[in-house]
Short mmCIF file of C-alpha atoms in Angstrom, two decimals:
data_model
loop_
_atom_site.label_atom_id
_atom_site.label_comp_id
_atom_site.label_asym_id
_atom_site.label_seq_id
_atom_site.Cartn_x
_atom_site.Cartn_y
_atom_site.Cartn_z
CA MET C 297 22.12 -9.20 95.43
CA ALA C 298 23.21 -5.66 96.39
CA GLU C 299 19.62 -4.92 97.56
CA ALA C 300 20.10 -6.86 100.70
CA ALA C 301 22.73 -4.41 101.91
CA HIS C 302 20.54 -1.34 101.53
CA PRO C 303 19.95 -0.12 105.13
CA LYS C 304 16.48 1.32 104.32
CA MET C 305 15.28 -2.05 103.08
CA GLU C 306 16.18 -3.83 106.32
CA LEU C 307 14.21 -4.01 109.55
CA THR C 308 15.67 -3.95 113.08
CA PRO C 309 14.77 -7.03 115.20
CA ALA C 310 12.54 -4.76 117.28
CA ASP C 311 10.67 -3.44 114.26
CA ALA C 312 10.30 -6.92 112.88
CA ALA C 313 8.77 -8.17 116.14
CA ALA C 314 6.34 -5.28 116.31
CA LEU C 315 5.38 -5.89 112.72
CA GLU C 316 4.53 -9.54 113.33
CA ASP C 317 1.31 -8.66 115.20
CA ALA C 318 0.23 -6.32 112.40
CA ARG C 319 1.14 -8.85 109.75
CA ALA C 320 -0.88 -11.62 111.43
CA HIS C 321 -3.84 -9.22 111.71
CA ALA C 322 -3.43 -8.30 108.00
CA VAL C 323 -3.45 -11.98 107.03
CA GLU C 324 -6.89 -12.31 108.73
CA GLU C 325 -8.21 -9.09 107.28
CA LEU C 326 -6.88 -9.33 103.71
CA LEU C 327 -6.69 -13.09 103.03
CA THR C 328 -9.80 -14.31 104.75
CA PRO C 329 -11.65 -16.63 102.40
CA GLU C 330 -15.06 -15.28 103.60
CA ALA C 331 -14.34 -11.77 102.28
CA PRO C 332 -11.46 -12.00 99.82
CA HIS C 333 -9.78 -8.85 98.55
CA SER C 334 -9.47 -8.78 94.79
CA ASN C 335 -5.96 -9.43 93.54
CA VAL C 336 -4.40 -9.83 97.02
CA VAL C 337 -2.27 -12.96 96.96
CA GLY C 338 -0.16 -12.55 100.00
CA VAL C 339 0.88 -10.50 102.97
CA ALA C 340 4.37 -9.78 104.19
CA ALA C 341 6.34 -7.68 106.62
CA GLY C 342 8.62 -5.17 104.99
CA VAL C 343 9.32 -1.48 104.61
CA LYS C 344 7.25 1.30 103.10
CA TRP C 345 8.38 2.44 99.63
CA ARG C 346 7.93 5.88 98.24
CA ASN C 347 8.76 6.90 94.67
CA GLY C 348 10.52 3.62 94.10
CA GLU C 349 12.81 3.88 97.09
CA PRO C 350 12.64 2.19 100.51
CA THR C 351 11.84 4.71 103.31
CA GLY C 352 13.06 2.43 106.12
CA ASP C 353 9.63 2.71 107.92
CA PRO C 354 8.19 -0.68 108.84
CA ALA C 355 5.05 -1.57 106.90
CA VAL C 356 2.75 -4.45 106.23
CA LEU C 357 2.90 -5.32 102.52
CA ALA C 358 -0.19 -6.43 100.68
CA LEU C 359 1.13 -8.60 97.78
CA VAL C 360 -1.15 -8.15 94.75
CA THR C 361 -1.17 -9.77 91.35
CA HIS C 362 -1.56 -6.29 89.84
CA LYS C 363 -2.33 -2.85 90.96
CA VAL C 364 -5.79 -1.55 90.14
CA ASP C 365 -6.95 2.07 90.08
CA LYS C 366 -8.84 2.85 93.34
CA ALA C 367 -11.83 4.03 91.30
CA GLU C 368 -12.16 0.55 89.85
CA LEU C 369 -12.25 -1.26 93.21
CA GLY C 370 -15.26 -1.79 95.46
CA GLU C 371 -14.87 -0.53 99.04
CA GLY C 372 -14.29 -4.07 100.30
CA ASP C 373 -11.37 -4.53 97.99
CA LEU C 374 -9.35 -1.49 98.97
CA VAL C 375 -6.22 -2.23 100.97
CA PRO C 376 -6.50 0.03 104.08
CA THR C 377 -3.74 2.63 104.43
CA LYS C 378 -3.07 1.41 108.04
CA ILE C 379 -3.60 -1.81 109.89
CA GLY C 380 -3.73 -0.93 113.62
CA SER C 381 -1.06 1.71 113.79
CA THR C 382 1.11 0.15 111.12
CA ARG C 383 1.33 1.59 107.66
CA THR C 384 0.60 -0.61 104.65
CA ASP C 385 2.15 -0.69 101.19
CA VAL C 386 1.00 -2.51 98.06
CA LEU C 387 3.57 -4.54 96.24
CA GLU C 388 2.86 -5.86 92.77
CA ILE C 389 4.21 -9.35 92.41
CA GLY C 390 2.17 -10.80 89.53
CA PHE C 391 0.96 -14.38 89.90
CA PRO C 392 3.36 -16.08 92.29
CA MET C 393 2.90 -19.43 90.53
CA ILE C 394 4.76 -18.27 87.46
CA GLU C 395 8.13 -17.97 89.23
CA ARG C 396 8.83 -21.62 88.66
CA ALA C 397 7.45 -23.77 85.91
CA GLN C 398 4.97 -25.92 87.79
CA MET C 399 3.15 -29.01 86.69
CA GLN C 400 -0.51 -29.18 87.24
CA VAL C 401 -2.27 -32.52 87.72
CA PRO C 402 -5.83 -32.55 86.45
CA THR C 403 -8.24 -33.75 89.15
CA THR C 404 -10.82 -35.03 86.68
CA VAL C 405 -10.64 -36.82 83.35
CA ASN C 406 -13.69 -36.83 81.12
CA GLY C 407 -15.75 -35.69 84.09
CA THR C 408 -14.57 -38.60 86.33
CA ALA C 409 -12.68 -37.75 89.46
CA VAL C 410 -9.15 -39.04 89.56
CA ARG C 411 -8.11 -40.59 92.88
CA GLU C 412 -5.02 -39.06 94.43
CA GLU C 413 -2.96 -42.25 94.08
CA GLU C 414 -3.79 -42.40 90.35
CA GLN C 415 -2.67 -38.86 89.67
CA GLN C 416 1.02 -39.64 89.45
CA THR C 417 0.68 -42.57 87.09
CA VAL C 418 -2.52 -42.41 85.08
CA VAL C 419 -2.92 -38.84 84.13
CA PRO C 420 -0.59 -37.07 81.75
CA GLN C 421 0.89 -33.96 83.37
CA VAL C 422 0.35 -30.78 81.52
CA PRO C 423 2.12 -27.48 82.13
CA LEU C 424 0.07 -25.13 84.21
CA PHE C 425 -1.46 -22.29 82.26
CA GLY C 426 0.81 -19.27 82.62
CA ALA C 427 3.92 -21.36 83.34
CA GLU C 428 7.03 -19.83 81.80
CA ALA C 429 7.82 -21.92 78.77
CA LEU C 430 10.82 -19.69 77.97
CA ALA C 431 12.28 -20.18 81.43
CA ARG C 432 13.45 -23.65 80.37
CA ARG C 433 16.75 -24.79 78.91
CA ALA C 434 17.02 -24.70 75.10
CA ARG C 435 19.83 -25.54 72.69
CA PRO C 436 20.19 -23.80 70.48
CA ALA C 437 18.87 -20.90 72.53
CA GLU C 438 16.74 -18.30 70.79
CA GLY C 439 15.74 -14.71 71.42
CA GLY C 440 13.06 -14.64 74.12
CA TYR C 441 14.56 -17.39 76.34
CA SER C 442 15.73 -16.95 79.98
CA VAL C 443 19.40 -16.13 80.47
CA GLY C 444 21.55 -14.64 83.22
CA HIS C 445 24.95 -14.05 84.72
CA PHE C 446 25.59 -16.68 87.40
CA LYS C 447 25.06 -14.16 90.23
CA ILE C 448 21.81 -12.67 89.07
CA THR C 449 18.17 -13.90 88.85
CA ALA C 450 17.12 -14.07 85.20
CA GLY C 451 16.54 -11.88 82.18
CA THR C 452 15.98 -12.52 78.44
CA ILE C 453 18.09 -13.17 75.34
CA ALA C 454 17.47 -10.35 72.89
CA THR C 455 19.00 -12.23 69.83
CA CYS C 456 22.39 -13.48 68.87
CA VAL C 457 24.92 -11.17 67.17
CA TYR C 458 28.52 -10.95 65.89
CA ASP C 459 31.33 -8.44 65.75
CA LEU C 460 31.06 -5.70 63.10
CA LEU C 461 32.59 -7.01 59.92
CA PRO C 462 35.23 -5.24 57.69
CA GLY C 463 33.73 -2.25 56.01
CA ALA C 464 31.02 -1.79 58.61
CA ALA C 465 30.34 1.76 59.74
CA THR C 466 28.58 3.43 62.66
CA GLY C 467 27.84 7.12 63.23
CA SER C 468 26.23 9.38 60.66
CA ARG C 469 26.44 6.97 57.75
CA PRO C 470 26.07 3.48 59.18
CA LYS C 471 26.37 0.44 56.96
CA PRO C 472 26.88 -3.30 57.44
CA GLY C 473 30.21 -4.90 56.68
CA VAL C 474 31.04 -8.04 54.70
CA GLY C 475 33.12 -10.98 55.76
CA MET C 476 33.56 -13.92 58.12
CA PRO C 477 32.48 -13.40 61.74
CA GLN C 478 35.06 -14.83 64.18
CA ARG C 479 32.83 -14.77 67.27
CA PHE C 480 29.13 -15.07 68.06
CA TYR C 481 27.37 -13.66 71.06
CA VAL C 482 24.24 -13.59 73.12
CA LEU C 483 22.95 -10.00 73.36
CA SER C 484 21.18 -8.78 76.48
CA ASN C 485 21.45 -6.08 79.18
CA ASN C 486 24.41 -5.20 81.34
CA HIS C 487 22.22 -5.90 84.34
CA VAL C 488 21.46 -9.38 83.00
CA LEU C 489 24.89 -10.45 81.65
CA ALA C 490 27.21 -8.30 83.72
CA ASN C 491 25.38 -7.85 87.03
CA VAL C 492 25.30 -4.01 86.80
CA ASN C 493 29.05 -3.52 86.14
CA ALA C 494 29.96 -5.99 88.93
CA ALA C 495 30.99 -8.92 86.70
CA MET C 496 34.38 -9.88 85.28
CA VAL C 497 34.98 -10.62 81.62
CA GLY C 498 34.87 -14.36 81.24
CA ASP C 499 32.23 -14.87 83.92
CA PRO C 500 29.78 -17.73 83.17
CA ILE C 501 26.41 -16.95 81.60
CA LEU C 502 23.70 -19.52 82.23
CA GLN C 503 20.72 -20.49 80.11
CA PRO C 504 18.25 -20.64 81.73
CA GLY C 505 19.19 -18.01 84.29
CA PRO C 506 19.80 -19.04 87.95
CA PHE C 507 16.25 -17.97 88.98
CA ASP C 508 14.91 -20.54 86.50
CA GLY C 509 17.18 -23.36 87.76
CA GLY C 510 20.22 -22.79 85.59
CA THR C 511 23.46 -24.03 87.21
CA PHE C 512 27.15 -24.03 86.40
CA PRO C 513 28.54 -25.82 84.55
CA ALA C 514 25.56 -27.77 83.19
CA ASP C 515 23.76 -24.77 81.81
CA LEU C 516 26.75 -22.65 80.71
CA ILE C 517 25.87 -21.13 77.33
CA ALA C 518 28.38 -18.26 77.04
CA ARG C 519 30.99 -16.21 78.83
CA LEU C 520 30.81 -12.44 79.36
CA SER C 521 32.79 -10.66 76.61
CA ARG C 522 32.05 -6.94 77.10
CA PHE C 523 29.53 -4.52 78.52
CA ILE C 524 28.82 -0.80 78.48
CA PRO C 525 29.30 0.46 82.05
CA ILE C 526 26.30 2.17 83.63
CA THR C 527 26.72 5.31 85.73
CA LEU C 528 24.50 5.25 88.80
CA GLU C 529 23.44 7.62 91.61
CA PRO C 530 24.82 7.08 94.19
CA PRO C 531 27.68 7.73 93.75
CA THR C 532 27.41 9.95 90.71
CA PRO C 533 24.70 12.73 90.73
CA ARG C 534 22.25 11.89 87.95
CA ILE C 535 22.63 15.26 86.33
CA LEU C 536 26.14 14.05 85.27
CA HIS C 537 24.89 10.73 83.78
CA ARG C 538 25.29 10.12 80.08
CA ASN C 539 23.93 6.56 79.90
CA LEU C 540 22.57 5.55 76.54
CA VAL C 541 22.34 1.75 76.78
CA ASP C 542 22.14 -1.06 79.33
CA ALA C 543 23.80 -3.63 77.12
CA ALA C 544 26.29 -6.46 77.11
CA VAL C 545 27.40 -9.46 75.00
CA ALA C 546 28.62 -12.89 75.99
CA GLU C 547 30.44 -15.19 73.60
CA GLY C 548 29.07 -18.68 72.98
CA GLN C 549 29.34 -21.44 70.40
CA PHE C 550 27.68 -20.94 67.07
CA HIS C 551 25.70 -24.18 67.27
CA ASP C 552 24.19 -23.07 70.61
CA LEU C 553 23.05 -19.63 69.44
CA ASP C 554 20.07 -19.12 67.14
CA ARG C 555 19.27 -15.50 66.32
CA GLU C 556 15.61 -16.33 65.60
CA ILE C 557 13.20 -14.81 68.09
CA TYR C 558 10.76 -17.33 69.54
CA TRP C 559 7.39 -16.45 67.95
CA GLY C 560 8.87 -13.43 66.17
CA GLY C 561 10.99 -14.98 63.43
CA TYR C 562 14.35 -13.91 62.03
CA VAL C 563 15.47 -10.34 62.57
CA ARG C 564 15.46 -8.97 59.02
CA GLY C 565 17.30 -5.72 59.75
CA TRP C 566 17.62 -2.87 62.17
CA ARG C 567 16.22 0.62 62.23
CA ARG C 568 18.14 3.86 62.60
CA ARG C 569 17.20 5.92 65.65
CA ALA C 570 16.00 8.84 63.51
CA ASN C 571 13.42 6.53 61.88
CA VAL C 572 11.92 5.19 65.08
CA ALA C 573 8.50 6.88 65.19
CA VAL C 574 6.09 7.76 67.96
CA GLY C 575 2.84 5.88 67.47
CA SER C 576 4.41 2.80 65.86
CA ILE C 577 3.38 -0.68 66.95
CA VAL C 578 6.18 -2.86 68.23
CA GLN C 579 6.46 -6.40 69.67
CA LYS C 580 8.81 -8.48 71.78
CA THR C 581 9.15 -12.02 73.13
CA GLY C 582 10.43 -12.29 76.73
CA ARG C 583 10.97 -14.79 79.46
CA THR C 584 8.13 -13.61 81.65
CA THR C 585 5.32 -12.15 79.58
CA ASN C 586 6.06 -14.17 76.43
CA PHE C 587 4.85 -12.50 73.22
CA THR C 588 3.48 -8.98 73.67
CA THR C 589 2.82 -5.85 71.57
CA GLY C 590 2.84 -2.23 72.45
CA ARG C 591 2.84 1.22 70.91
CA ILE C 592 5.67 3.76 71.13
CA THR C 593 4.57 6.77 73.18
CA ALA C 594 7.82 8.78 73.33
CA ILE C 595 11.31 8.92 71.79
CA ASN C 596 14.45 10.84 72.53
CA ALA C 597 13.40 10.31 76.17
CA THR C 598 15.52 10.94 79.25
CA VAL C 599 14.39 8.53 81.96
CA ASP C 600 15.41 7.99 85.60
CA VAL C 601 15.43 4.18 86.15
CA GLY C 602 15.65 2.29 89.49
CA PHE C 603 18.39 -0.36 89.66
CA GLY C 604 17.42 -1.68 93.09
CA GLY C 605 18.79 -0.69 96.51
CA GLY C 606 17.84 2.91 95.87
CA ARG C 607 20.21 3.33 92.96
CA ILE C 608 19.07 5.41 90.00
CA GLY C 609 20.50 5.59 86.47
CA ARG C 610 19.53 8.49 84.20
CA PHE C 611 19.32 7.25 80.58
CA GLN C 612 19.11 9.50 77.47
CA ASP C 613 17.75 8.82 74.04
CA GLN C 614 15.32 6.13 75.20
CA ILE C 615 12.16 4.69 73.64
CA ILE C 616 9.03 4.62 75.88
CA THR C 617 6.23 2.29 74.96
CA THR C 618 2.90 1.30 76.51
CA ASN C 619 3.38 -1.48 79.06
CA MET C 620 4.60 -4.69 77.31
CA SER C 621 6.84 -6.24 79.91
CA ALA C 622 7.38 -7.45 83.48
CA GLY C 623 10.26 -8.54 85.72
CA GLY C 624 12.40 -11.07 83.86
CA ASP C 625 11.79 -9.57 80.40
CA SER C 626 14.91 -7.39 80.65
CA GLY C 627 17.02 -7.92 77.54
CA SER C 628 14.12 -8.60 75.16
CA LEU C 629 14.57 -7.34 71.60
CA ILE C 630 11.86 -4.84 70.58
CA THR C 631 11.05 -5.10 66.86
CA THR C 632 8.46 -3.90 64.36
CA PRO C 633 5.69 -6.37 63.53
CA ASP C 634 7.75 -7.42 60.44
CA GLU C 635 10.81 -8.06 62.60
CA VAL C 636 13.00 -5.06 62.16
CA ALA C 637 15.06 -4.49 65.37
CA VAL C 638 14.22 -1.17 67.05
CA GLY C 639 15.22 -1.35 70.75
CA LEU C 640 16.67 -3.34 73.61
CA LEU C 641 14.14 -3.56 76.47
CA PHE C 642 15.71 -2.95 79.89
CA ALA C 643 13.16 -1.32 82.25
CA GLY C 644 9.50 -0.83 82.94
CA SER C 645 6.88 0.29 85.33
CA SER C 646 3.28 -0.83 85.82
CA VAL C 647 2.26 1.35 82.88
CA ALA C 648 5.25 1.63 80.54
CA THR C 649 8.23 -0.15 79.04
CA ILE C 650 11.62 1.46 78.31
CA ALA C 651 14.15 0.46 75.66
CA ASN C 652 17.54 1.60 74.32
CA GLN C 653 17.77 2.53 70.66
CA ILE C 654 19.19 -0.46 68.84
CA GLU C 655 21.45 1.84 66.83
CA ASN C 656 23.19 2.95 70.05
CA VAL C 657 23.55 -0.67 71.16
CA ARG C 658 25.11 -1.64 67.82
CA SER C 659 27.59 1.28 67.72
CA LEU C 660 28.60 1.15 71.38
CA LEU C 661 29.03 -2.64 71.59
CA ARG C 662 30.26 -2.80 67.97
CA VAL C 663 28.07 -5.79 67.09
CA GLU C 664 25.98 -6.50 64.02
CA VAL C 665 22.38 -7.32 64.72
CA ALA C 666 21.30 -7.91 61.14
CA GLU C 667 22.64 -7.27 57.61
CA GLN C 668 20.21 -4.58 56.46
CA ILE C 669 19.23 -1.12 57.70
CA LEU C 670 15.49 -0.95 57.20
CA MET J 286 18.57 15.17 61.98
CA PRO J 287 17.57 16.93 65.22
CA THR J 288 14.54 19.06 64.66
CA GLU J 289 13.69 22.24 66.44
CA ILE J 290 11.56 20.46 69.13
CA ASP J 291 14.52 18.24 69.90
CA ASP J 292 16.64 21.32 70.57
CA VAL J 293 13.96 22.80 72.80
CA LEU J 294 13.74 19.58 74.77
CA GLU J 295 17.52 19.41 75.16
CA ARG J 296 17.56 22.94 76.56
CA HIS J 297 14.82 22.20 79.12
CA ALA J 298 15.32 18.51 79.97
CA THR J 299 17.37 18.99 83.05
CA GLU J 300 15.10 21.62 84.64
CA LEU J 301 11.97 19.47 83.91
CA LEU J 302 13.61 16.34 85.40
CA ALA J 303 14.38 18.29 88.60
CA LEU J 304 10.63 18.92 89.25
CA PRO J 305 8.88 16.72 91.87
CA ASN J 306 7.58 13.33 90.61
CA VAL J 307 9.09 13.78 87.13
CA VAL J 308 10.87 10.63 85.92
CA SER J 309 11.15 11.16 82.19
CA VAL J 310 11.00 13.69 79.35
CA GLY J 311 10.82 12.93 75.71
CA ILE J 312 9.24 13.69 72.31
CA GLY J 313 5.74 12.29 71.76
CA GLU J 314 2.55 13.40 70.11
CA HIS J 315 -0.35 15.49 71.30
CA ALA J 316 -3.39 16.06 69.07
CA GLY J 317 -1.39 14.80 66.06
CA GLN J 318 1.49 17.22 66.57
CA PRO J 319 4.96 16.53 68.02
CA ALA J 320 4.87 17.48 71.66
CA ILE J 321 7.12 17.37 74.70
CA VAL J 322 5.97 14.51 76.97
CA VAL J 323 6.81 14.60 80.64
CA GLY J 324 6.48 11.34 82.54
CA VAL J 325 5.50 11.56 86.20
CA THR J 326 5.19 8.86 88.86
CA GLN J 327 1.66 10.13 89.60
CA ARG J 328 -0.43 13.18 88.82
CA VAL J 329 -0.75 15.81 91.53
CA PRO J 330 -3.36 18.61 91.44
CA SER J 331 -1.53 21.78 90.45
CA GLU J 332 -2.95 23.64 93.49
CA GLU J 333 -0.93 21.24 95.72
CA LEU J 334 2.31 22.36 94.08
CA GLU J 335 4.35 25.51 94.56
CA PRO J 336 4.35 27.63 91.43
CA GLY J 337 8.01 26.71 90.79
CA GLU J 338 7.13 22.99 90.98
CA ARG J 339 4.41 22.97 88.25
CA ILE J 340 5.01 21.57 84.76
CA PRO J 341 4.33 24.30 82.21
CA ASP J 342 1.53 23.82 79.60
CA THR J 343 3.80 24.95 76.75
CA ILE J 344 7.51 25.38 76.29
CA GLU J 345 8.78 27.74 73.58
CA GLY J 346 5.47 27.27 71.73
CA HIS J 347 5.40 23.47 72.00
CA GLU J 348 2.62 21.62 73.83
CA VAL J 349 3.63 19.75 76.98
CA ASP J 350 1.80 16.48 77.55
CA VAL J 351 2.01 15.03 81.09
CA GLN J 352 1.74 11.24 81.21
CA GLU J 353 1.62 8.95 84.29
CA LEU J 354 4.66 6.63 84.02
CA GLY J 355 4.81 5.00 87.41
CA THR J 356 8.24 4.24 88.77
CA PRO J 357 10.58 2.83 86.03
CA ALA J 358 12.95 0.09 87.18
CA ILE J 359 14.97 -2.63 85.56
CA GLU J 360 12.90 -5.67 84.59
CA LEU J 361 14.33 -8.47 86.78
CA PRO J 362 12.28 -10.95 88.81
CA GLU J 363 11.97 -10.02 92.51
CA GLU J 364 12.88 -6.38 91.95
CA GLY J 365 9.69 -5.38 93.76
CA ARG J 366 8.23 -3.03 91.23
CA ASN J 367 6.31 -0.36 93.09
CA GLY J 368 5.01 1.46 90.06
#
């Protein structure tokens, strides 16, 4: 990934050596079983981040499942600001076990301990709670499942779509067309299907995404057809950005693409941007956090979004909701509770989720999401 | 159709986004009325800010609601969200 090349995310060999002492000390202090720190699941050497950007200063990172307001933590649970003379930073990584679908072997059955040698043969294996069911391979694939360009990690399939049909209109009087679709596509983000502008049309798209074990050619589901380029700073100052969507489509075979959303149902229609209202309840199904709901807190929003490696994209006309996503949910379709498409999820923070207006996605990519405007 | 508050936001969006810690501007609600919402990475006491760095309480008669938004970033695994 491009992140690796960012100079402020890398440590010099001298810095790394100096950090090793502090890191070892932090392991003792933060991960000791006698006095565990709430939510701390790991310790690492890295660089201090500020405002979402690497500063280049060496730091010991406390890896936490989730960040908690200082006021809610007891004194013994606070991560100190320094360990020795080295600064600390807190990095939210969720539960590390969910990165790969693991199998958990029960150690007791009906209250009877299972001997280790029996565990492989006697006891049925059950998926670990929290394992990512949607990170697996599925044919046909549905909205909510893992997907990704062959050079990225993994995002989510929004739904499956087709080219606007004859008679379809965009702009001030949009309407669906009528006819026979020639091509069918997976819809997701540019940064999921087109590697943030870096992909070539025709590149392989894998389901599940590479992070979830998808490989070429066994898990090929589609090939990149088109994407809306994203303007980023650097090199372009954000004041000049006119980004509306982070969106792309990849063509697959009809029998592999189901536009049903896992747990959501069939997309009944799509909503015009002018009718997307603050306060509405919305839902999504995504690869990482599965089925979630949220509430729209702002519309017509201009948001500065981090793309990794210190790159920022300023997006206009966005929808902001309460937090309903995590890393890997990029590309999820945001709908109303009765399955009217509203937005294309592409970014989030620890407290909010950000989505493109589906009307902008439809008119810029020129794809039909559903046959009714609701 | 754009309403008056949309026009007000459009006129002031760039200057608001240039203030320290501001990561978003948009239209939300405050006390049941449409309001301009300004998203910040974290709240800072106004006395710690220079007068020119503060977010105004109202803009052209519209309430301004400041909300903590953390640090928005694309939702990929391993992106190291620091929100």
